[in-house]
Amino acid sequence: MKKLLSVLLIAAMILTLGACAPGNEPAESGPASGAELSSETESEGPSGPYLIGVCQYGEHASLDNCREGFLQGLVDSGLLTAEDFTIDYQNAGFDDAVTTQIAQSFSAENAALMCAIATPAATACYAAAEDKDIPVIFTAITDPVKAKLDSGNVTGTSDKLPVDAQLDLIRALQPDADVIGIVYTASEPNSVSAIAEYEEKAGDYGFTIESIGVTAQSEVTQAVDTLISKGVDCFSNLTDNNVVGVLAAMLEKTNEAGIPVYGSEVEQVKKGCVAAAGIDYYQLGIQTGIMAAKILTGAATCETLPYETISEYGIYVNSAALAEMSLTVPDEIAQRAVESSEA
Amino acid sequence: MENVLELLTGTLTQGFLYALLAYGVFITYKILDFPDLTVDGSFPLGAAVTAVLLTRGADPYLTLLFAVAVGAAAGLATGLIHVRLGVRDLLAGIITMTALFSLNLQIAGSNLTVERAVETIFTAAPTMALFGGMKLLYRKLIVSFLLALVLKLALDLYFKTKSGLLLRAVGDNETLVTTLAKDKGSVKIIGLVLANALVALCGSVVCQEQRSFSATMGTGQIVFGLAAVIIGTTVFRKMSFVKGTTAVVAGSVLYKACIQLAILAGLPANLLKLITAVLFLVILTLGNLQKTGGKQHA
């Protein structure tokens, strides 16, 4: 009896909480929950406003660019905001358990498509999408094959780094350099696979790699100090969240030591890295958005649309940072380089 | 309406799943009075072992036992570090948790995804025989509810045994245990082993539900566990007939419900945590208002 009562009490509590939920929603979708429901039934059909759930793993300039690019990609494909699609954007604040709940709410809302930004968001969305077989489009994943997101009702874009181009760029800017220092997070699969590729290819360009794996953001600057003391000729960054997160502190140390730092995408160059052969996450987002539009309109399915890597990498330079390190960019590179600085 | 029902199902499922972890924290924090940070490491440990075993074709039910075993070992490590090596309780947990971070990566290689074709406890034959007619979403709810219920009843029974009573005695009055000619150190170790076995079991079940292991999945789980235990026990403070374990389940569900509400609130995504925090505060305040007197702290 007592137990029954407590169970009932809990159930009642949850129900009240749950009942509050739709009341909060109509802010975007309409005045009454009736309207909301009708719009959902429509979204299942071939036309009408598609509900797209966007789950971003955390707050991060590159991931933000992905999201903005994704929306632009949808518009570029001829879909008009509000008329053709509505976006439910959620940010998990780097909390894996929250990504699960976000993904589940997308499924409950009968989203026509889920867009997952970064690997943990993608695995959560893919798990939650299983029940209704909702297509999942991911972006900012380095190795979709390793993450086992290369088959099934899931596709997207990979942000695999153009390692060859980066090594080539470093060789062009620093003809005498021998050792490249890299700090990376040992638990980020993206970084681990990038390091492996760096180590494999460095020899072809006459470099050796001196790398330190860290487990937390707080250890990054210590690792940078260690590499500086080991006498590396330059640093090359990956798209490693922990390292990029403390880039400013890293640059403070390397500038003092007079060691140039190469970035892996445009945002890092804007923040003070000398140069990068890397990806523009905004472009990657656009590419993702175009894929999503194809799937939404039925022009393609995840099965017929294999995951894509960035079609073209860019070369980004920061003249002020280059000048500070007294580096000069050879003409043939300067011609296609894009000046990227915040000022 | 279906929409609300599904959201509710998803939230309840998460609440029941993570209740297993909250039981573990209930044992260490509430009963033993031991702030055990091992949780952030033993939770992904259970998931790592499960993900590796599942991808190698192991029976999904069997992985639960493996997870319990490795979780127990993690608890044993913290217990021995604290009791035998005399390291302070908080630090003993931190040491094990830190070591487990590397160990988990070593076990799993890197973040792992379990493909849809691989069977989990939610899709394997015995589960399908019983609940096969249901949609996956509801099957997950039933399985997680049953897990939470069975473990709750088992724990309630255990707390009535001699060993269970000693556990409570150590938390309340260590001296009493010594006067009973019992070694309080061994009792603490038993509590830690039991708690972390539950936490790792939770990791295993969450891994099967999520079909993935990630090295960062343990981060902040102790915070969740503490919040669930405190929310649950605060809400049911005045209802003495509600068992601690029941309160913990309720706390876990309420915690997940708060996050779900924050997600639904439709406010800027960056405010998610703030809204969650406000909801917690509201629940705890409401819980405290019920009381008529006496000391308390949330």
XYZ file of C-alpha atoms in Angstrom:
641
model
C 0.000 0.000 0.000
C 2.700 2.396 1.051
C 4.792 1.484 -1.921
C 1.851 1.866 -4.241
C 1.237 5.308 -2.820
C 4.822 6.366 -3.369
C 4.814 5.057 -6.900
C 1.605 6.938 -7.606
C 3.093 10.062 -6.122
C 6.145 9.864 -8.322
C 4.004 9.173 -11.355
C 1.817 12.171 -10.563
C 4.880 14.373 -10.207
C 6.316 13.292 -13.491
C 3.010 13.730 -15.223
C 2.708 17.287 -13.974
C 6.229 17.982 -15.106
C 5.544 16.398 -18.448
C 2.282 18.257 -18.839
C 4.056 21.563 -18.308
C 6.379 20.748 -21.134
C 4.247 21.418 -24.225
C 3.017 24.624 -22.584
C 6.504 25.978 -22.863
C 6.881 25.090 -26.459
C 4.284 27.026 -28.435
C 6.503 30.073 -28.232
C 7.892 28.899 -31.559
C 5.329 26.569 -32.974
C 1.955 28.163 -32.409
C -0.613 29.285 -29.854
C -2.087 25.931 -28.881
C -0.816 22.407 -28.609
C -3.372 21.416 -31.233
C -1.584 23.471 -33.826
C 1.671 21.916 -32.777
C 0.406 18.413 -33.301
C -0.953 19.162 -36.733
C 2.331 20.633 -37.851
C 4.032 17.435 -36.755
C 1.792 15.182 -38.769
C 2.561 17.359 -41.730
C 6.295 17.124 -41.214
C 6.090 13.395 -41.765
C 4.731 13.910 -45.254
C 6.783 14.711 -48.298
C 6.209 18.464 -48.120
C 5.522 21.060 -45.458
C 7.745 22.447 -42.746
C 10.254 19.795 -41.770
C 11.255 19.746 -38.146
C 15.038 19.466 -37.930
C 16.593 18.723 -34.577
C 20.099 20.153 -34.322
C 22.157 18.715 -31.463
C 25.497 20.412 -30.903
C 27.864 18.739 -28.447
C 29.092 21.960 -26.878
C 29.881 25.626 -27.232
C 32.889 25.964 -29.521
C 33.682 28.392 -32.365
C 34.252 25.624 -34.945
C 31.095 23.778 -33.997
C 29.128 27.038 -34.086
C 30.444 27.597 -37.607
C 29.301 24.107 -38.546
C 25.805 24.870 -37.325
C 25.580 28.220 -39.085
C 26.940 26.657 -42.262
C 24.414 23.845 -41.989
C 21.510 26.319 -41.893
C 23.035 28.207 -44.808
C 23.349 24.947 -46.733
C 19.637 24.273 -46.285
C 18.805 27.751 -47.580
C 21.270 27.352 -50.461
C 19.375 24.222 -51.467
C 16.229 26.268 -51.925
C 14.604 25.554 -48.586
C 13.245 28.669 -46.939
C 13.429 29.096 -43.197
C 10.068 28.948 -41.364
C 8.180 28.080 -44.531
C 10.010 24.876 -45.315
C 11.702 23.926 -42.107
C 11.788 24.679 -38.413
C 14.870 24.167 -36.325
C 14.984 22.853 -32.794
C 18.528 23.745 -31.783
C 19.946 22.274 -28.574
C 23.413 22.479 -27.069
C 24.535 19.746 -24.677
C 27.321 21.726 -23.015
C 29.800 18.848 -23.514
C 27.646 16.540 -21.363
C 27.211 13.083 -22.903
C 24.136 12.253 -20.809
C 22.438 15.456 -21.956
C 23.017 14.630 -25.631
C 20.984 11.458 -25.027
C 18.037 13.394 -23.655
C 18.211 15.974 -26.414
C 18.190 13.232 -29.023
C 15.240 11.534 -27.345
C 13.248 14.740 -27.369
C 13.906 15.093 -31.115
C 12.538 11.590 -31.604
C 9.478 12.367 -29.471
C 8.853 15.495 -31.524
C 8.901 13.309 -34.649
C 11.742 15.267 -36.188
C 12.106 14.676 -39.913
C 15.884 14.712 -39.562
C 18.480 15.056 -36.834
C 21.646 17.033 -37.367
C 24.408 16.008 -34.980
C 27.481 18.174 -34.542
C 30.548 16.271 -33.202
C 30.854 12.565 -32.429
C 29.118 12.217 -29.029
C 26.087 14.063 -30.406
C 26.044 11.782 -33.438
C 26.155 8.538 -31.462
C 23.387 9.791 -29.152
C 21.186 10.901 -32.063
C 21.791 7.662 -33.920
C 20.784 5.624 -30.842
C 17.626 7.690 -30.284
C 16.709 7.602 -33.965
C 16.674 3.793 -34.033
C 13.053 3.467 -32.921
C 11.547 5.597 -35.678
C 14.414 5.235 -38.130
C 14.861 8.987 -38.388
C 17.753 9.949 -40.670
C 20.783 11.398 -38.879
C 23.186 13.824 -40.554
C 26.439 14.421 -38.758
C 29.250 16.882 -39.180
C 32.607 17.545 -37.530
C 33.460 13.858 -37.156
C 36.975 12.924 -38.191
C 36.604 9.213 -38.685
C 33.005 8.082 -39.359
C 34.231 4.578 -40.184
C 35.888 4.141 -36.833
C 32.844 5.625 -35.111
C 30.768 3.049 -37.055
C 28.605 5.808 -38.507
C 29.307 4.899 -42.118
C 26.330 2.635 -42.747
C 22.630 2.670 -41.918
C 20.274 5.615 -41.866
C 23.093 8.018 -41.101
C 25.502 10.079 -43.161
C 27.225 13.441 -43.079
C 30.557 15.145 -43.417
C 33.941 14.376 -41.960
C 36.378 17.038 -40.808
C 39.451 14.942 -41.473
C 42.498 17.165 -41.575
C 44.539 17.607 -44.761
C 47.734 16.418 -43.061
C 49.830 16.319 -46.240
C 48.932 19.903 -47.084
C 49.769 21.030 -43.564
C 53.198 19.350 -43.604
C 53.839 20.829 -47.023
C 52.932 24.284 -45.745
C 55.203 24.011 -42.707
C 58.088 22.876 -44.933
C 57.532 25.854 -47.220
C 57.483 28.357 -44.376
C 60.258 26.804 -42.298
C 62.726 25.093 -44.665
C 65.141 24.303 -41.809
C 62.722 22.940 -39.264
C 63.154 19.381 -38.007
C 60.793 18.708 -35.137
C 57.072 19.468 -35.006
C 55.475 19.506 -31.556
C 51.864 18.425 -31.194
C 49.734 18.424 -28.071
C 46.572 16.337 -28.240
C 43.934 14.759 -26.026
C 44.495 11.041 -25.658
C 40.777 10.354 -25.259
C 39.694 12.155 -28.419
C 39.570 9.559 -31.195
C 39.789 12.367 -33.767
C 43.101 13.490 -32.364
C 44.480 10.002 -31.957
C 43.854 9.136 -35.591
C 45.287 12.497 -36.716
C 48.462 11.905 -34.696
C 48.867 8.508 -36.300
C 48.602 10.087 -39.725
C 51.083 12.832 -38.813
C 53.605 10.285 -37.587
C 53.172 8.195 -40.686
C 53.642 11.079 -43.101
C 56.110 13.362 -41.277
C 59.106 11.446 -42.602
C 58.088 12.144 -46.213
C 58.594 15.845 -45.548
C 61.740 15.416 -43.441
C 60.100 16.065 -40.090
C 59.926 14.143 -36.862
C 56.913 14.469 -34.577
C 57.263 15.090 -30.858
C 53.797 14.625 -29.369
C 52.317 14.690 -25.881
C 48.900 13.265 -25.078
C 46.966 14.956 -22.278
C 43.789 13.912 -20.503
C 42.375 17.315 -19.594
C 42.447 20.922 -20.686
C 44.360 21.913 -17.554
C 47.328 19.833 -18.662
C 47.721 21.448 -22.079
C 49.954 24.336 -21.048
C 52.203 21.983 -19.085
C 52.576 19.867 -22.186
C 53.390 22.981 -24.232
C 56.105 23.935 -21.726
C 57.569 20.451 -21.952
C 57.686 20.523 -25.741
C 59.243 24.007 -25.766
C 61.961 22.763 -23.413
C 62.553 19.835 -25.748
C 63.340 22.359 -28.464
C 60.644 21.771 -31.055
C 60.894 24.018 -34.121
C 57.180 24.661 -34.355
C 53.827 23.489 -33.093
C 51.044 22.116 -35.223
C 47.546 21.980 -33.781
C 44.847 19.458 -34.466
C 41.133 20.144 -34.185
C 41.477 19.074 -30.571
C 38.865 20.674 -28.340
C 41.018 20.791 -25.220
C 44.008 22.319 -26.985
C 42.006 24.795 -29.049
C 40.153 25.770 -25.881
C 43.341 27.158 -24.311
C 44.939 28.359 -27.535
C 45.421 31.877 -26.162
C 47.451 30.596 -23.220
C 49.434 28.350 -25.531
C 50.259 31.218 -27.886
C 51.420 33.368 -24.981
C 54.046 30.765 -24.150
C 55.105 30.014 -27.719
C 55.335 33.686 -28.695
C 57.645 34.275 -25.763
C 59.785 31.335 -26.869
C 59.638 32.510 -30.495
C 58.144 29.252 -31.789
C 55.483 29.475 -34.495
C 52.204 27.615 -34.071
C 50.294 26.285 -37.075
C 46.553 25.902 -36.750
C 44.227 23.383 -38.292
C 41.351 25.629 -39.286
C 40.550 29.258 -39.933
C 39.392 30.144 -36.389
C 42.780 29.223 -34.913
C 44.596 31.426 -37.414
C 42.296 34.298 -36.550
C 43.276 33.836 -32.908
C 47.003 34.129 -33.665
C 48.381 30.964 -35.248
C 50.770 31.838 -38.084
C 49.085 29.779 -40.780
C 47.005 26.687 -41.454
C 46.218 24.327 -44.260
C 42.858 23.405 -42.964
C 39.204 23.304 -43.191
C 36.629 26.020 -42.964
C 33.928 24.631 -40.722
C 31.403 27.029 -42.171
C 31.978 25.468 -45.602
C 31.791 22.021 -44.070
C 28.444 22.993 -42.515
C 27.133 24.209 -45.865
C 28.121 20.919 -47.470
C 26.272 19.116 -44.663
C 23.194 21.291 -45.071
C 23.036 20.531 -48.783
C 23.174 16.799 -48.016
C 20.403 17.207 -45.454
C 18.225 19.044 -47.957
C 18.630 16.197 -50.444
C 17.466 13.706 -47.839
C 14.571 15.870 -46.643
C 13.211 16.427 -50.122
C 13.581 12.749 -50.944
C 16.193 13.368 -53.653
C 18.487 10.962 -51.821
C 18.628 8.718 -48.792
C 21.411 8.161 -46.285
C 22.108 4.848 -48.004
C 22.642 6.448 -51.417
C 24.590 9.367 -49.982
C 27.881 8.207 -48.464
C 29.634 10.473 -46.006
C 31.773 13.202 -47.533
C 35.029 14.842 -46.589
C 35.623 18.537 -47.253
C 35.932 18.997 -50.984
C 38.636 21.636 -50.754
C 40.964 22.748 -48.027
C 42.051 26.332 -47.670
C 45.310 27.985 -46.726
C 44.909 30.630 -44.072
C 47.611 33.021 -42.902
C 47.880 35.645 -40.213
C 50.352 38.297 -41.412
C 50.837 39.871 -38.006
C 51.724 36.535 -36.427
C 53.974 35.658 -39.377
C 55.817 38.964 -39.039
C 56.321 38.407 -35.332
C 57.967 35.054 -36.065
C 59.859 36.610 -39.039
C 58.435 34.032 -41.395
C 57.791 34.758 -45.050
C 55.252 33.018 -47.190
C 56.580 31.858 -50.584
C 54.799 33.541 -53.478
C 53.045 30.500 -54.880
C 51.419 29.894 -51.508
C 50.723 33.563 -50.840
C 48.651 33.717 -54.006
C 46.059 31.265 -52.758
C 46.306 32.039 -49.046
C 43.498 33.813 -47.296
C 44.437 36.494 -44.801
C 42.703 35.622 -41.549
C 43.104 37.801 -38.530
C 40.654 39.116 -36.031
C 41.786 42.718 -36.344
C -0.461 13.560 -26.766
C 1.646 10.772 -28.222
C 4.447 13.271 -28.333
C 4.181 13.952 -24.585
C 3.901 10.251 -23.841
C 7.096 9.503 -25.736
C 8.972 12.292 -24.029
C 7.774 10.977 -20.710
C 8.838 7.464 -21.624
C 12.286 8.644 -22.631
C 12.716 10.672 -19.453
C 11.497 7.871 -17.189
C 13.815 5.425 -18.955
C 16.807 7.666 -18.320
C 15.706 8.134 -14.717
C 15.402 4.393 -14.090
C 18.657 3.589 -15.892
C 20.679 6.119 -13.949
C 18.942 5.110 -10.702
C 21.409 2.208 -10.590
C 24.256 4.702 -10.336
C 22.301 6.719 -7.788
C 21.896 3.572 -5.622
C 25.667 3.325 -5.554
C 26.063 6.944 -4.502
C 23.281 6.423 -1.943
C 25.306 3.647 -0.334
C 28.562 5.582 -0.145
C 27.328 9.116 0.472
C 24.149 8.601 2.463
C 24.775 5.346 4.315
C 28.562 5.136 4.666
C 29.068 8.897 4.773
C 31.961 8.422 2.335
C 32.295 10.937 -0.534
C 33.311 8.451 -3.220
C 34.587 10.030 -6.425
C 35.437 6.639 -7.933
C 32.031 6.907 -9.646
C 33.331 9.112 -12.479
C 35.710 6.294 -13.377
C 33.726 3.155 -12.551
C 30.715 4.271 -14.602
C 32.635 4.452 -17.900
C 34.582 1.355 -16.803
C 31.363 -0.670 -16.906
C 30.555 0.880 -20.276
C 34.027 0.225 -21.709
C 34.005 -3.445 -20.746
C 30.476 -3.811 -22.103
C 31.243 -2.088 -25.406
C 34.310 -4.261 -25.988
C 32.473 -7.471 -25.100
C 29.427 -6.599 -27.192
C 31.469 -5.779 -30.282
C 33.222 -9.146 -29.854
C 29.878 -10.936 -29.863
C 29.421 -11.616 -26.143
C 26.000 -12.326 -24.689
C 24.536 -8.962 -23.620
C 23.233 -10.321 -20.293
C 26.630 -11.759 -19.516
C 28.251 -8.361 -19.995
C 26.214 -7.116 -17.041
C 28.003 -9.594 -14.799
C 31.402 -8.594 -16.159
C 30.578 -4.958 -15.512
C 29.572 -5.759 -11.940
C 32.855 -7.601 -11.438
C 35.095 -4.818 -12.743
C 33.069 -2.206 -10.860
C 33.515 -4.197 -7.667
C 37.253 -4.314 -8.333
C 37.320 -0.519 -8.745
C 35.486 -0.127 -5.435
C 37.910 -2.550 -3.836
C 40.830 -0.458 -5.098
C 39.434 2.732 -3.562
C 38.628 0.851 -0.367
C 42.112 -0.596 -0.034
C 43.777 2.720 -0.848
C 41.705 4.408 1.842
C 41.621 1.759 4.543
C 44.938 -0.023 4.136
C 47.127 2.794 2.805
C 45.462 5.454 4.938
C 44.760 7.874 2.090
C 41.919 10.327 2.804
C 38.507 9.285 1.482
C 38.148 11.986 -1.193
C 41.671 11.458 -2.460
C 41.346 7.674 -2.518
C 38.402 8.072 -4.892
C 40.258 10.619 -6.983
C 43.239 8.275 -7.359
C 41.110 5.383 -8.584
C 39.041 7.653 -10.828
C 42.169 9.133 -12.421
C 43.728 5.744 -12.982
C 40.494 4.432 -14.456
C 40.414 7.182 -17.071
C 43.542 5.723 -18.678
C 42.481 2.169 -17.975
C 39.107 2.698 -19.667
C 40.823 4.035 -22.771
C 43.205 1.103 -22.670
C 40.306 -1.350 -22.471
C 38.193 0.218 -25.194
C 41.022 1.450 -27.447
C 39.108 4.626 -28.133
C 35.482 5.689 -28.163
C 33.427 2.740 -29.346
C 30.100 2.451 -31.083
C 28.048 -0.725 -30.892
C 26.373 -1.283 -34.236
C 22.611 -1.670 -34.527
C 23.035 -5.240 -35.678
C 24.621 -6.183 -32.342
C 22.128 -7.362 -29.753
C 21.784 -5.580 -26.428
C 19.719 -6.428 -23.366
C 16.966 -4.359 -24.984
C 16.912 -6.362 -28.210
C 18.227 -9.861 -27.354
C 16.009 -12.929 -27.705
C 14.881 -13.360 -24.069
C 13.797 -9.719 -23.870
C 12.068 -9.977 -27.219
C 10.225 -13.122 -26.105
C 8.719 -11.171 -23.222
C 8.246 -7.688 -24.662
C 8.861 -8.174 -28.368
C 5.468 -6.762 -29.271
C 6.425 -3.342 -28.004
C 8.217 -0.515 -29.695
C 11.878 -0.237 -28.750
C 11.156 2.967 -26.833
C 8.680 1.242 -24.494
C 10.787 -1.898 -24.285
C 13.648 0.228 -22.984
C 11.321 1.702 -20.369
C 10.124 -1.713 -19.163
C 13.610 -3.212 -18.998
C 15.090 -0.222 -17.194
C 12.139 -0.125 -14.782
C 12.529 -3.817 -13.992
C 16.272 -3.393 -13.430
C 15.715 -0.476 -11.073
C 12.924 -2.330 -9.245
C 14.765 -5.627 -8.803
C 17.900 -3.904 -7.542
C 15.876 -1.694 -5.227
C 14.189 -4.730 -3.639
C 17.507 -6.557 -3.416
C 19.142 -3.582 -1.720
C 16.222 -3.189 0.695
C 16.667 -6.821 1.690
C 20.434 -6.427 1.988
C 20.129 -3.431 4.294
C 18.229 -5.677 6.721
C 20.982 -8.285 6.865
C 23.776 -8.172 9.426
C 26.236 -6.887 6.843
C 23.774 -4.223 5.729
C 23.146 -3.062 9.265
C 26.887 -2.825 9.936
C 27.189 -0.653 6.839
C 24.683 1.777 8.290
C 26.376 1.615 11.665
C 29.724 2.685 10.196
C 28.106 5.701 8.600
C 26.281 6.689 11.770
C 28.715 5.814 14.509
C 32.092 4.281 13.762
C 32.932 3.776 17.419
C 29.901 1.588 17.896
C 31.152 -0.747 15.201
C 34.522 -1.017 16.879
C 32.886 -1.796 20.231
C 30.984 -4.570 18.466
C 34.424 -6.026 17.728
C 33.936 -5.492 13.990
C 36.535 -3.997 11.692
C 35.063 -0.771 10.381
C 37.625 -0.733 7.571
C 36.349 -3.979 6.063
C 32.784 -2.722 6.329
C 33.750 0.404 4.388
C 35.431 -1.708 1.748
C 32.317 -3.862 1.390
C 30.232 -0.715 0.934
C 32.571 0.680 -1.717
C 32.678 -2.632 -3.584
C 28.903 -2.869 -3.605
C 28.433 0.771 -4.608
C 30.870 0.691 -7.504
C 29.537 -2.634 -8.728
C 26.163 -0.888 -9.062
C 27.724 2.136 -10.742
C 29.550 -0.019 -13.296
C 26.363 -1.994 -13.890
C 24.691 1.328 -14.663
C 27.517 2.113 -17.070
C 26.959 -1.219 -18.795
C 23.220 -0.683 -19.184
C 23.666 2.902 -20.376
C 26.257 1.708 -22.895
C 23.765 -0.830 -24.249
C 20.996 1.760 -24.384
C 23.254 4.324 -26.058
C 25.123 1.793 -28.163
C 28.347 3.621 -27.429
C 31.187 4.152 -25.008
C 32.996 7.445 -24.784
C 35.915 8.237 -22.507
C 34.172 11.378 -21.291
C 30.865 9.745 -20.399
C 31.823 9.498 -16.747
C 32.557 13.178 -16.285
C 30.124 14.673 -13.810
C 28.326 11.427 -12.980
C 29.141 11.835 -9.288
C 27.453 15.237 -9.437
C 24.384 13.612 -10.939
C 24.445 10.849 -8.309
C 24.715 13.268 -5.405
C 21.990 15.501 -6.837
C 19.656 12.544 -7.375
C 20.194 11.249 -3.842
C 19.736 14.659 -2.258
C 16.735 15.618 -4.376
C 15.067 12.280 -3.700
C 15.667 12.238 0.018
C 14.681 15.899 0.385
C 11.393 15.502 -1.461
C 10.417 12.477 0.622
C 11.877 13.710 3.879
C 8.538 13.910 5.624
C 7.255 10.646 4.264
C 9.109 8.245 6.510
C 7.377 5.260 4.937
C 9.192 5.906 1.665
C 12.378 3.849 1.647
C 15.666 5.555 0.859
C 16.056 3.511 -2.295
C 12.621 4.569 -3.556
C 13.481 8.180 -2.862
C 16.693 7.734 -4.859
C 14.798 6.427 -7.886
C 12.455 9.395 -7.636
C 15.438 11.726 -7.337
C 17.023 10.242 -10.423
C 13.811 10.580 -12.412
C 13.282 14.136 -11.173
C 16.835 15.066 -12.153
C 16.367 13.758 -15.684
C 12.940 15.420 -15.838
C 14.514 18.768 -14.929
C 16.984 18.440 -17.796
C 14.195 17.415 -20.148
C 12.148 20.438 -19.115
C 15.147 22.687 -19.623
C 15.601 21.223 -23.107
C 11.950 21.808 -23.882
C 11.890 25.318 -22.504
C 12.920 26.616 -25.902
C 15.269 29.190 -24.407
C 18.715 29.855 -25.848
C 20.623 26.576 -25.796
C 23.435 27.978 -23.680
C 21.044 28.515 -20.786
C 20.340 24.796 -20.423
C 22.428 24.290 -17.314
C 21.132 27.455 -15.701
C 17.524 26.359 -16.151
C 18.394 22.917 -14.813
C 19.973 24.538 -11.757
C 16.900 26.703 -11.161
C 14.624 23.666 -11.388
C 16.772 21.788 -8.850
C 16.587 24.735 -6.509
C 12.798 24.853 -6.835
C 12.476 21.147 -6.033
C 14.812 21.325 -3.059
C 13.072 24.416 -1.698
C 9.666 22.788 -2.053
C 11.068 19.712 -0.319
C 12.368 21.784 2.545
C 9.102 23.690 2.947
C 7.352 20.480 3.942
C 9.304 20.193 7.114
C 8.028 21.496 10.419
C 11.321 21.598 12.297
C 14.563 19.836 13.017
C 17.952 20.183 11.448
C 18.633 19.565 7.830
C 20.940 20.437 5.052
C 20.545 19.733 1.399
